[in-house]
XYZ file of C-alpha atoms in Angstrom:
673
model
C 50.497 -7.993 -15.639
C 51.800 -11.753 -15.255
C 49.686 -13.944 -17.852
C 51.300 -17.578 -16.637
C 48.096 -19.536 -15.446
C 48.513 -21.134 -12.084
C 44.848 -21.689 -11.430
C 41.530 -21.848 -12.757
C 38.164 -21.139 -11.544
C 34.180 -21.612 -12.567
C 32.091 -18.977 -12.831
C 29.368 -18.273 -11.946
C 30.224 -19.749 -8.246
C 26.572 -20.936 -8.058
C 24.468 -20.982 -11.263
C 20.612 -21.256 -11.425
C 18.473 -23.284 -13.915
C 14.826 -23.350 -13.930
C 12.479 -26.024 -14.936
C 10.091 -25.481 -17.931
C 7.609 -27.746 -20.216
C 8.968 -26.380 -23.503
C 10.321 -28.816 -26.024
C 12.240 -25.854 -27.540
C 15.505 -24.028 -27.209
C 16.178 -22.872 -23.690
C 16.896 -19.136 -22.686
C 20.472 -18.266 -20.638
C 19.922 -17.282 -17.384
C 21.066 -13.342 -16.588
C 25.022 -13.175 -16.750
C 25.366 -9.529 -15.686
C 23.786 -7.727 -13.135
C 23.216 -4.959 -15.322
C 21.731 -6.936 -18.145
C 18.235 -5.879 -19.305
C 15.472 -8.228 -19.278
C 14.519 -10.257 -22.575
C 12.091 -8.948 -24.767
C 8.138 -10.075 -24.826
C 7.768 -14.002 -25.950
C 11.585 -14.709 -24.921
C 10.126 -17.190 -22.020
C 7.335 -18.905 -23.723
C 7.263 -20.693 -27.034
C 5.084 -20.066 -29.665
C 2.667 -22.972 -28.138
C 2.497 -21.493 -24.883
C 5.209 -23.554 -23.192
C 7.364 -21.926 -20.682
C 11.068 -22.487 -21.857
C 13.649 -23.921 -19.324
C 16.000 -21.626 -17.905
C 19.716 -22.873 -18.738
C 22.994 -22.193 -16.173
C 25.738 -21.478 -18.187
C 29.202 -22.063 -16.832
C 32.420 -20.720 -18.038
C 36.446 -21.602 -16.860
C 38.804 -18.640 -16.137
C 42.709 -18.526 -15.599
C 44.202 -17.090 -12.846
C 47.784 -15.948 -12.437
C 49.919 -16.509 -9.193
C 48.833 -13.185 -7.712
C 44.848 -14.360 -8.257
C 44.407 -11.891 -11.355
C 42.288 -12.852 -14.366
C 44.017 -13.421 -17.148
C 41.397 -14.465 -19.586
C 38.469 -16.922 -19.869
C 39.915 -20.418 -21.244
C 38.415 -22.372 -24.147
C 39.637 -25.068 -26.062
C 41.874 -24.784 -28.895
C 42.959 -21.185 -27.851
C 46.025 -20.424 -26.209
C 47.433 -23.661 -25.439
C 44.052 -25.149 -24.000
C 43.009 -28.538 -25.566
C 40.503 -29.442 -23.655
C 37.880 -28.798 -20.832
C 36.123 -31.774 -19.096
C 32.741 -30.785 -17.222
C 31.207 -32.906 -14.632
C 27.766 -32.221 -13.007
C 25.971 -34.138 -10.465
C 22.166 -33.674 -9.859
C 20.036 -35.088 -7.521
C 16.531 -34.336 -5.854
C 16.332 -35.264 -2.232
C 13.182 -33.813 -0.898
C 11.267 -37.018 -0.302
C 14.075 -38.410 1.746
C 14.462 -35.441 4.021
C 13.015 -33.737 7.023
C 9.665 -31.495 7.243
C 9.990 -27.652 6.932
C 7.819 -25.754 9.111
C 10.302 -22.793 10.091
C 13.946 -22.241 9.596
C 15.883 -23.825 12.225
C 18.285 -21.109 12.556
C 15.724 -18.537 14.162
C 14.665 -18.944 17.607
C 11.138 -19.162 16.656
C 12.470 -22.841 14.981
C 12.856 -24.036 18.511
C 9.130 -23.784 19.350
C 7.965 -26.325 16.906
C 6.155 -29.409 18.247
C 8.302 -32.555 18.473
C 6.929 -34.254 15.476
C 7.338 -30.815 13.112
C 11.177 -31.939 13.261
C 10.504 -35.544 11.602
C 11.185 -37.080 8.487
C 9.044 -36.735 5.040
C 7.808 -40.341 4.104
C 8.270 -41.453 7.701
C 6.647 -44.689 7.064
C 9.469 -45.686 4.603
C 11.846 -47.348 6.820
C 15.608 -48.898 6.807
C 17.141 -49.365 3.289
C 13.909 -48.381 1.512
C 14.564 -44.779 2.390
C 17.468 -44.647 -0.567
C 14.628 -45.338 -3.004
C 13.590 -41.975 -1.921
C 16.181 -40.074 -3.400
C 16.163 -39.292 -6.835
C 19.995 -39.838 -7.888
C 21.046 -40.382 -11.442
C 25.011 -40.098 -10.583
C 27.040 -37.695 -11.998
C 27.558 -36.944 -16.230
C 30.622 -35.993 -18.077
C 31.026 -33.988 -21.100
C 33.805 -32.355 -23.166
C 34.330 -28.802 -24.173
C 36.510 -29.616 -27.223
C 33.363 -31.205 -28.663
C 29.666 -30.336 -28.603
C 28.125 -33.306 -26.499
C 25.167 -33.851 -24.410
C 24.557 -36.106 -21.445
C 21.039 -36.687 -19.707
C 20.198 -37.293 -16.208
C 17.475 -39.721 -17.091
C 18.230 -42.761 -15.025
C 17.320 -41.447 -11.421
C 14.295 -43.247 -9.991
C 11.738 -42.589 -6.824
C 10.434 -45.743 -5.839
C 11.195 -47.574 -8.809
C 9.651 -44.565 -10.907
C 12.204 -42.964 -13.281
C 12.570 -38.971 -13.160
C 14.052 -36.891 -16.071
C 16.300 -34.290 -14.084
C 17.530 -32.479 -17.028
C 21.105 -32.631 -19.136
C 24.439 -31.063 -19.497
C 26.052 -29.867 -22.931
C 28.770 -28.214 -24.153
C 28.718 -25.523 -26.671
C 31.122 -24.893 -29.530
C 33.250 -22.483 -27.241
C 33.551 -24.915 -24.633
C 31.181 -23.325 -22.432
C 28.677 -25.756 -20.439
C 25.363 -25.266 -20.247
C 23.168 -26.946 -17.214
C 19.504 -27.609 -18.064
C 16.898 -28.977 -15.572
C 13.559 -30.816 -15.234
C 10.384 -30.238 -17.150
C 8.364 -28.909 -14.190
C 7.075 -32.424 -13.628
C 5.571 -33.512 -10.353
C 3.402 -36.301 -9.009
C 2.890 -38.784 -6.228
C 4.605 -42.251 -6.408
C 1.322 -43.946 -4.833
C -1.156 -41.276 -6.303
C -2.054 -39.697 -3.165
C -3.873 -36.305 -3.106
C -2.062 -32.819 -1.912
C -2.706 -32.400 1.836
C -0.638 -29.137 2.666
C 2.018 -26.750 1.333
C 5.707 -28.166 1.747
C 5.292 -31.496 3.154
C 3.395 -33.976 0.880
C 4.154 -37.457 1.477
C 4.737 -39.863 -1.538
C 5.283 -36.527 -3.654
C 8.209 -35.527 -6.079
C 9.492 -32.812 -8.326
C 12.367 -32.511 -11.216
C 14.033 -29.910 -9.385
C 17.670 -30.568 -8.184
C 20.766 -29.061 -7.243
C 24.597 -30.362 -7.079
C 28.248 -30.015 -7.830
C 29.922 -28.351 -10.838
C 33.254 -29.521 -11.575
C 36.210 -29.254 -14.157
C 39.326 -30.178 -15.435
C 41.309 -27.928 -18.130
C 44.363 -29.668 -20.031
C 46.330 -26.277 -20.850
C 49.977 -26.659 -22.457
C 50.018 -30.219 -21.794
C 49.402 -29.913 -18.087
C 46.153 -30.979 -16.166
C 44.387 -28.186 -13.815
C 41.758 -28.870 -11.136
C 39.091 -25.935 -11.411
C 37.951 -24.362 -8.573
C 34.565 -26.053 -8.378
C 30.830 -24.460 -8.876
C 27.268 -25.311 -7.736
C 24.453 -25.266 -10.017
C 20.481 -25.316 -8.607
C 17.752 -26.009 -10.683
C 14.505 -24.173 -9.418
C 10.694 -23.344 -10.463
C 10.182 -20.624 -13.099
C 10.952 -17.178 -12.371
C 7.462 -15.907 -13.471
C 8.546 -12.000 -13.311
C 11.972 -12.195 -14.582
C 12.326 -8.260 -15.088
C 11.755 -7.742 -11.412
C 13.985 -8.135 -8.681
C 13.377 -8.257 -5.070
C 14.273 -5.434 -2.445
C 16.960 -7.980 -0.891
C 18.116 -10.487 -3.483
C 19.898 -13.411 -2.743
C 22.922 -12.082 -3.497
C 22.554 -9.164 -1.025
C 21.831 -11.532 1.921
C 25.080 -13.605 0.746
C 27.282 -10.620 0.477
C 26.421 -9.580 4.057
C 26.820 -13.277 5.056
C 30.412 -12.806 3.912
C 31.018 -9.380 5.113
C 29.720 -10.856 8.659
C 32.179 -13.458 8.198
C 34.875 -11.165 7.355
C 35.830 -12.698 4.047
C 34.335 -9.860 2.227
C 34.361 -6.097 3.255
C 31.573 -3.178 3.089
C 32.366 -0.566 0.252
C 34.639 1.925 1.199
C 32.495 4.542 -0.689
C 28.943 4.570 -0.851
C 27.570 5.598 -4.468
C 23.867 6.476 -5.089
C 24.094 5.192 -8.674
C 25.621 1.731 -7.431
C 24.235 1.156 -3.715
C 20.953 3.179 -2.860
C 19.119 3.244 -6.213
C 18.900 -0.466 -6.851
C 17.111 -0.700 -3.641
C 14.764 2.050 -4.528
C 14.425 0.907 -7.661
C 13.409 -2.565 -6.681
C 10.571 -1.036 -4.554
C 9.253 0.646 -7.822
C 9.271 -2.105 -9.642
C 7.150 -4.266 -7.681
C 4.505 -2.312 -9.083
C 4.563 -4.589 -11.779
C 3.774 -7.416 -9.578
C 1.593 -6.178 -6.630
C -1.000 -3.525 -6.424
C -0.121 -2.774 -3.019
C 3.109 -1.701 -4.257
C 1.760 -0.010 -7.223
C -0.128 2.237 -5.427
C 2.256 3.663 -3.046
C 5.726 3.090 -5.297
C 4.503 2.952 -8.882
C 4.173 5.279 -11.686
C 3.630 9.062 -10.215
C 2.776 7.401 -6.561
C 3.866 9.143 -3.392
C 6.701 7.216 -3.270
C 7.742 6.674 -6.858
C 11.407 7.521 -6.908
C 12.186 7.287 -10.334
C 10.885 10.377 -11.438
C 13.497 12.737 -12.597
C 12.711 15.359 -10.000
C 12.466 12.808 -7.082
C 15.768 11.254 -8.152
C 17.570 14.595 -8.376
C 16.499 15.307 -4.665
C 17.522 11.786 -3.264
C 20.935 11.642 -5.451
C 21.895 15.117 -3.654
C 23.953 14.645 -0.863
C 23.587 18.241 0.303
C 22.134 19.168 3.621
C 19.315 20.618 1.432
C 17.598 17.161 0.682
C 18.906 15.302 4.278
C 15.324 15.174 5.660
C 14.112 13.678 2.445
C 16.474 11.059 2.709
C 16.324 10.549 6.539
C 12.620 10.011 6.121
C 12.851 7.677 3.245
C 15.417 5.698 5.476
C 13.251 5.942 8.587
C 10.422 4.173 6.866
C 12.409 1.064 6.501
C 12.026 -1.974 9.285
C 13.844 -1.953 12.262
C 12.657 -5.096 14.635
C 13.843 -3.267 17.595
C 11.462 -0.359 17.015
C 8.898 -1.882 15.220
C 8.152 -5.567 16.521
C 5.477 -7.041 14.369
C 4.067 -3.788 12.789
C 3.318 -4.190 9.356
C 3.741 -0.528 8.408
C 7.380 -0.266 7.983
C 9.032 -1.094 4.374
C 9.546 -3.582 2.787
C 5.749 -5.150 2.703
C 7.167 -8.505 2.547
C 6.478 -11.537 4.821
C 9.257 -12.819 6.761
C 10.965 -16.170 8.322
C 8.257 -16.696 10.919
C 5.229 -15.505 9.106
C 2.247 -17.259 11.053
C -1.334 -16.344 10.392
C -1.612 -15.197 13.945
C 2.001 -13.112 14.420
C 4.348 -13.900 17.301
C 7.580 -12.880 16.347
C 9.019 -9.713 15.141
C 10.375 -12.078 11.806
C 6.636 -11.929 10.884
C 8.414 -9.722 8.287
C 11.054 -9.128 6.391
C 13.856 -6.304 6.635
C 17.022 -5.702 4.623
C 20.241 -7.002 5.606
C 22.548 -5.139 7.677
C 25.195 -4.076 5.066
C 21.859 -2.626 2.927
C 20.622 -0.818 6.052
C 24.401 0.482 6.795
C 24.856 1.956 3.457
C 21.364 3.488 3.498
C 22.244 5.085 6.848
C 25.257 6.303 5.343
C 23.364 7.858 2.500
C 21.115 9.614 4.633
C 23.736 11.069 6.513
C 24.926 12.444 2.976
C 28.503 10.436 2.984
C 28.050 9.435 -0.225
C 28.693 10.470 -3.995
C 25.618 10.755 -6.716
C 27.270 9.232 -9.487
C 28.242 5.542 -10.072
C 31.698 3.910 -8.742
C 31.903 1.481 -11.813
C 30.496 1.607 -14.928
C 27.463 -0.060 -16.093
C 27.801 -3.592 -17.725
C 25.102 -4.935 -19.535
C 26.729 -7.676 -21.947
C 29.337 -9.719 -19.618
C 31.259 -10.430 -22.951
C 31.969 -6.968 -23.790
C 33.438 -6.089 -20.147
C 36.846 -6.411 -19.171
C 37.839 -9.857 -18.635
C 39.062 -9.118 -14.878
C 35.392 -8.087 -14.073
C 33.464 -11.184 -15.748
C 33.628 -13.653 -12.933
C 32.101 -11.084 -10.469
C 29.645 -9.953 -12.845
C 28.295 -13.630 -13.605
C 28.500 -14.492 -9.769
C 26.349 -11.796 -9.030
C 23.864 -11.963 -11.567
C 22.814 -15.713 -11.213
C 22.052 -14.467 -7.506
C 20.293 -11.570 -7.922
C 17.209 -12.946 -9.587
C 16.509 -15.409 -6.730
C 14.429 -14.914 -3.363
C 15.776 -14.173 -0.135
C 12.963 -11.958 1.494
C 11.255 -14.934 3.468
C 13.025 -18.564 3.752
C 9.532 -19.731 4.501
C 10.663 -21.887 2.760
C 11.564 -19.714 -0.464
C 11.842 -20.319 -4.247
C 15.119 -21.443 -5.124
C 17.031 -22.146 -1.792
C 16.228 -21.648 1.622
C 17.703 -20.957 5.256
C 20.877 -23.080 5.317
C 22.267 -21.127 2.365
C 22.895 -18.228 4.941
C 25.217 -20.537 6.918
C 28.801 -19.775 6.784
C 30.066 -23.117 7.211
C 28.733 -24.298 3.992
C 31.029 -22.214 1.942
C 34.941 -22.844 0.684
C 34.916 -19.258 -0.156
C 32.403 -16.296 -0.853
C 29.659 -17.620 -3.037
C 31.443 -21.316 -3.207
C 29.601 -23.980 -1.647
C 31.867 -26.559 0.290
C 31.606 -29.663 -1.626
C 31.581 -32.973 0.125
C 33.791 -35.693 -1.154
C 31.848 -38.248 -3.065
C 33.453 -40.980 -1.106
C 32.140 -39.491 2.116
C 28.957 -40.651 3.133
C 26.556 -37.989 5.045
C 25.464 -39.172 8.494
C 22.064 -40.707 9.123
C 20.641 -37.909 11.560
C 17.790 -40.019 12.788
C 14.119 -39.874 12.838
C 14.099 -35.847 13.529
C 16.282 -33.050 12.778
C 16.053 -30.404 15.758
C 17.530 -27.185 15.825
C 20.672 -28.059 17.750
C 21.258 -31.373 15.496
C 20.848 -29.089 12.665
C 23.836 -26.762 13.427
C 26.309 -29.293 15.253
C 29.632 -29.710 13.938
C 28.378 -32.876 12.516
C 25.029 -31.671 11.083
C 24.220 -30.779 7.619
C 25.364 -27.358 7.448
C 29.075 -28.029 6.161
C 30.285 -29.811 2.947
C 27.169 -30.513 0.777
C 26.326 -33.124 -1.708
C 24.080 -33.635 -4.724
C 20.675 -32.552 -3.921
C 21.468 -30.922 -0.360
C 20.335 -27.188 -0.997
C 16.595 -28.354 -2.431
C 16.158 -31.161 -0.612
C 14.956 -28.550 2.224
C 12.356 -26.971 -0.123
C 8.459 -27.629 -0.453
C 7.797 -31.036 -1.944
C 6.510 -30.708 -4.612
C 7.320 -26.742 -5.645
C 3.675 -26.240 -7.264
C 2.018 -26.217 -4.019
C 4.360 -23.784 -2.262
C 3.784 -21.610 -5.360
C 0.713 -21.413 -5.521
C 0.140 -20.583 -2.046
C 2.974 -17.367 -2.343
C 0.182 -14.777 -1.962
C -0.368 -11.365 -0.388
C -2.821 -10.083 2.625
C -3.216 -13.650 4.293
C -5.531 -13.170 7.492
C -7.589 -15.165 9.648
C -11.446 -13.991 9.744
C -11.408 -12.358 13.232
C -9.056 -9.609 11.922
C -11.096 -8.532 8.740
C -11.929 -5.371 8.953
C -11.554 -1.482 7.708
C -7.911 -1.829 8.110
C -7.314 -4.973 5.960
C -5.488 -5.258 2.892
C -5.556 -8.215 0.511
C -2.400 -6.460 -1.225
C -0.175 -6.481 1.757
C 2.064 -7.892 2.949
C 3.047 -10.340 0.531
C 5.734 -13.187 -0.217
C 7.921 -13.519 -3.246
C 6.235 -11.215 -5.869
C 9.426 -10.610 -7.827
C 9.143 -14.511 -8.640
C 5.561 -15.252 -7.888
C 3.410 -12.290 -8.503
C 0.299 -11.310 -6.929
C -1.271 -8.520 -9.348
C -0.592 -8.043 -12.714
C -1.073 -5.344 -15.577
C -3.370 -7.614 -18.248
C -1.996 -7.429 -21.833
C -5.472 -6.178 -22.935
C -5.173 -3.099 -20.337
C -1.456 -2.431 -21.786
C -3.123 -2.469 -25.305
C -5.461 -0.270 -24.322
C -2.708 2.008 -22.802
C -0.476 1.944 -25.623
C -2.956 3.108 -28.239
C -3.119 6.781 -28.826
C -5.980 8.749 -27.527
C -7.802 11.747 -28.731
C -9.303 12.246 -25.409
C -7.757 14.931 -23.206
C -7.931 13.810 -19.949
C -6.923 10.155 -21.048
C -8.923 8.895 -18.000
C -9.967 5.419 -20.004
C -6.033 4.823 -20.222
C -4.998 5.947 -16.733
C -8.082 3.509 -15.615
C -6.581 0.711 -17.630
C -3.111 1.167 -16.545
C -4.050 1.413 -12.670
C -6.057 -1.674 -12.851
C -4.888 -4.537 -11.985
C -5.475 -8.657 -12.127
C -4.829 -11.548 -9.536
C -2.160 -13.636 -11.103
C -3.711 -16.703 -9.472
C -7.202 -15.878 -10.764
C -7.505 -19.241 -12.761
C -7.185 -21.433 -9.723
C -10.294 -22.767 -8.547
C -11.834 -24.726 -5.496
C -10.149 -24.655 -1.730
C -6.438 -24.111 -1.112
C -5.959 -27.905 -1.467
C -7.551 -27.924 -4.812
C -6.049 -25.036 -6.413
C -2.643 -26.437 -5.013
C -3.452 -29.632 -6.921
C -4.660 -27.808 -10.040
C -1.179 -25.882 -10.003
C 0.579 -29.116 -10.265
C -0.901 -29.446 -13.695
C -1.520 -25.646 -14.877
C 1.642 -23.920 -13.813
C 2.732 -23.715 -17.611
C -0.656 -21.921 -18.534
C 0.184 -18.726 -15.969
C 1.241 -15.921 -17.527
C 4.885 -14.386 -17.446
C 5.441 -10.721 -16.661
C 6.947 -9.251 -19.646
C 8.940 -5.843 -20.262
C 6.989 -4.151 -23.309
C 7.523 -0.849 -24.894
C 5.427 1.932 -24.679
C 5.360 3.466 -28.051
C 3.009 6.055 -27.941
C 5.718 8.501 -26.979
C 3.843 11.224 -25.106
C 5.701 10.564 -21.627
C 2.085 10.099 -20.061
C 2.977 6.348 -19.086
C 6.665 4.794 -18.455
C 8.954 4.000 -21.604
C 8.767 0.260 -20.226
C 5.849 -1.319 -18.945
C 5.733 -4.818 -17.543
C 3.001 -6.841 -18.450
C 1.389 -10.196 -17.999
C 1.341 -12.326 -21.004
C -2.158 -13.908 -21.792
C -2.744 -17.114 -19.738
C -3.806 -20.123 -21.234
C -7.346 -21.660 -21.721
C -9.091 -21.513 -19.210
C -7.580 -19.403 -16.881
C -7.630 -16.202 -19.229
C -11.458 -16.336 -18.559
C -11.545 -16.260 -14.731
C -12.977 -12.918 -13.158
C -9.903 -10.724 -12.390
C -10.418 -10.376 -8.813
C -10.889 -14.097 -8.438
C -8.561 -15.042 -5.453
C -7.873 -11.637 -4.540
C -8.536 -12.296 -0.672
C -6.406 -14.941 0.781
C -7.974 -16.315 4.263
C -6.330 -18.841 6.636
C -9.163 -20.917 8.250
C -7.551 -22.365 11.281
C -10.806 -24.086 12.200
C -9.981 -26.510 9.366
C -6.684 -27.480 10.729
C -7.480 -30.151 12.867
C -9.273 -32.389 10.072
C -6.509 -31.318 7.515
C -3.695 -32.306 9.581
C -5.268 -35.594 10.977
C -6.132 -36.945 7.368
C -2.416 -36.141 6.463
C -1.156 -37.918 9.371
C -3.968 -40.668 8.925
C -5.202 -40.149 12.381
C -9.042 -39.245 11.756
C -11.217 -41.138 13.586
C -13.166 -43.555 11.671
C -16.464 -42.698 13.362
C -16.725 -39.184 12.441
C -17.581 -37.663 9.285
C -14.678 -37.526 6.432
C -12.139 -34.794 7.414
C -12.420 -33.579 3.721
C -16.222 -32.852 4.569
C -15.516 -31.149 8.286
C -12.498 -29.106 6.413
C -15.246 -27.875 3.530
C -17.640 -27.111 6.259
C -15.335 -24.698 8.158
C -14.109 -23.187 4.739
C -17.712 -22.598 3.318
C -18.449 -20.911 6.467
C -15.312 -18.640 6.734
C -15.950 -17.688 2.699
C -19.698 -16.622 3.738
C -18.662 -14.743 6.809
C -15.406 -12.881 5.073
C -17.892 -11.828 2.072
C -19.818 -10.383 4.729
C -17.489 -8.624 6.767
C -15.570 -7.343 3.390
C -17.889 -6.724 0.800
C -15.878 -8.827 -1.657
C -17.875 -11.817 -3.629
C -17.218 -15.127 -2.432
C -15.511 -15.937 -5.946
C -12.995 -12.939 -4.876
C -12.039 -15.039 -1.784
C -9.590 -18.093 -1.716
C -9.970 -20.085 1.792
C -8.585 -22.913 2.986
C -5.977 -24.250 5.856
C -2.347 -23.702 5.177
C -0.141 -25.287 7.798
C 2.893 -23.473 6.821
C 1.156 -20.667 8.237
C 0.180 -21.989 11.225
C 3.855 -23.353 12.349
C 3.077 -23.313 16.214
C -0.133 -25.091 16.123
C -1.851 -23.196 18.689
C -5.147 -24.208 17.587
C -4.459 -27.754 17.650
């Protein structure tokens, strides 16, 4: 192979960091899709604070044929310097409201005011004060250096967005903020995604590098970094990851090709495994796809049949495949798999996109599998340690791993990024965000941004600048995370077919129901009881992850801004009894901090949308509530209290188990206003 380096590239192409409030050392995000989750206690420090997740970047040299030659490190093989530059920003407060993705048909059905700006009362030059932009920072790989993003401001309030540093091997670490969110006017929380005057410290922006090798400076093909909220279940991946979604985007754009050969191990089993792994974060999935459940695809007996391409097991494969959602066949039915909300979810469904489906590429691979056109074994070896992998494979592993733990199930709006990420015009190459020149100002799109304007040739879906990916997300992120639940329903639809567990939003990042540490300790203790009923009961029991939040929905969202680090992290723990009665590795919630640890296990299990409270909530947020009427908070609280009492009577759940309120995000079409 030609070892002359003519081009250098940064990997991962999109790196992902996450906020945390711990002052201790961070952990580095996944760097291989085959990497095992970290051990228990890796994600929180001894005080219970959540560690930040760092995104780590490397530079690789390529020859004229586009082949990987080696990773480049200062002091090795002619490399004298790597100069890294990162520019983080947060533009949420200066951007437009989020109600629905603007690239789906339902996005055209919103009311005119729903296309409006956040903080629309801030006008003219003052709108620049809504952008938290500390500028770029540069560090050298030949030295261990650190630079902080600590000079950005919103309305003259300084907001720390994170820092960058170089390691002894010249690699770059990017850290985000501390999870701090506030209102620059001390205004209360009024909704899920569009809280005026509120800001947070997530961010995103370009990552660039210059490499001096053999006395010549080479500019690296650049990358991007996204700083998102914590991943509260880092050992769980969703059925359709962000990597799956983007891979399909590039297949559709013909910049990548579909696999020429289908492997059960490489292509099919990961999808089935993810359905099963959701047992650790959602009780509905646990019942159906969990340990010894009717569709526990991971049992040796079931796996043997599913991996068999012979006609003998064709009907099993076929029935598994046809259980997956097809919009033309299924409409708005919640029954097909996966049981996840979709891009156009509303408390009164109006669209087939009420629920998610797998990507077209995933569906195609599964259809080939159902027909028996696959091989059972792997096409590639597992690479749990990227540094031990052949150098030619390392860039691809890094690119994929960073995206596989990110949400793509429902861009409503999502966790790390939202719907613009699936727009091909935003990329210069597969997985590489197209950078806007620092000297090129983005156009002013005016007081509203309609779907037509958003997708136009001079719109915001082309070259990107610092803060452009995360600006579409909820402001602040905690209000959305506190609202990412399961089984949302309106009072009229409660009845014998109601499930508080399904469907759900993003349980792989924001759990719904978890196995408590106390129950795991019962499971993991040897028992002389022959039928093991006590241990089985403990294993099957689940607690509501958000059980420690109290009050109506707005009160709970407000509490989340303060208490988000107190929530438990779902961690992998070894089952050490060794009798085979339970999984060898069990995912368990770390103990929440006080007072959340004292909450009723099933508090907030039932989640009720109260449309009747909508007019008062929306009018209060807009400042248009008539002064001659009862306070909007009083009117809304009365509707919520009535709904809770009626729901308790209809379902048999106690009032403490019911969380109720008006969530504007679940009423995007405003049909009750």
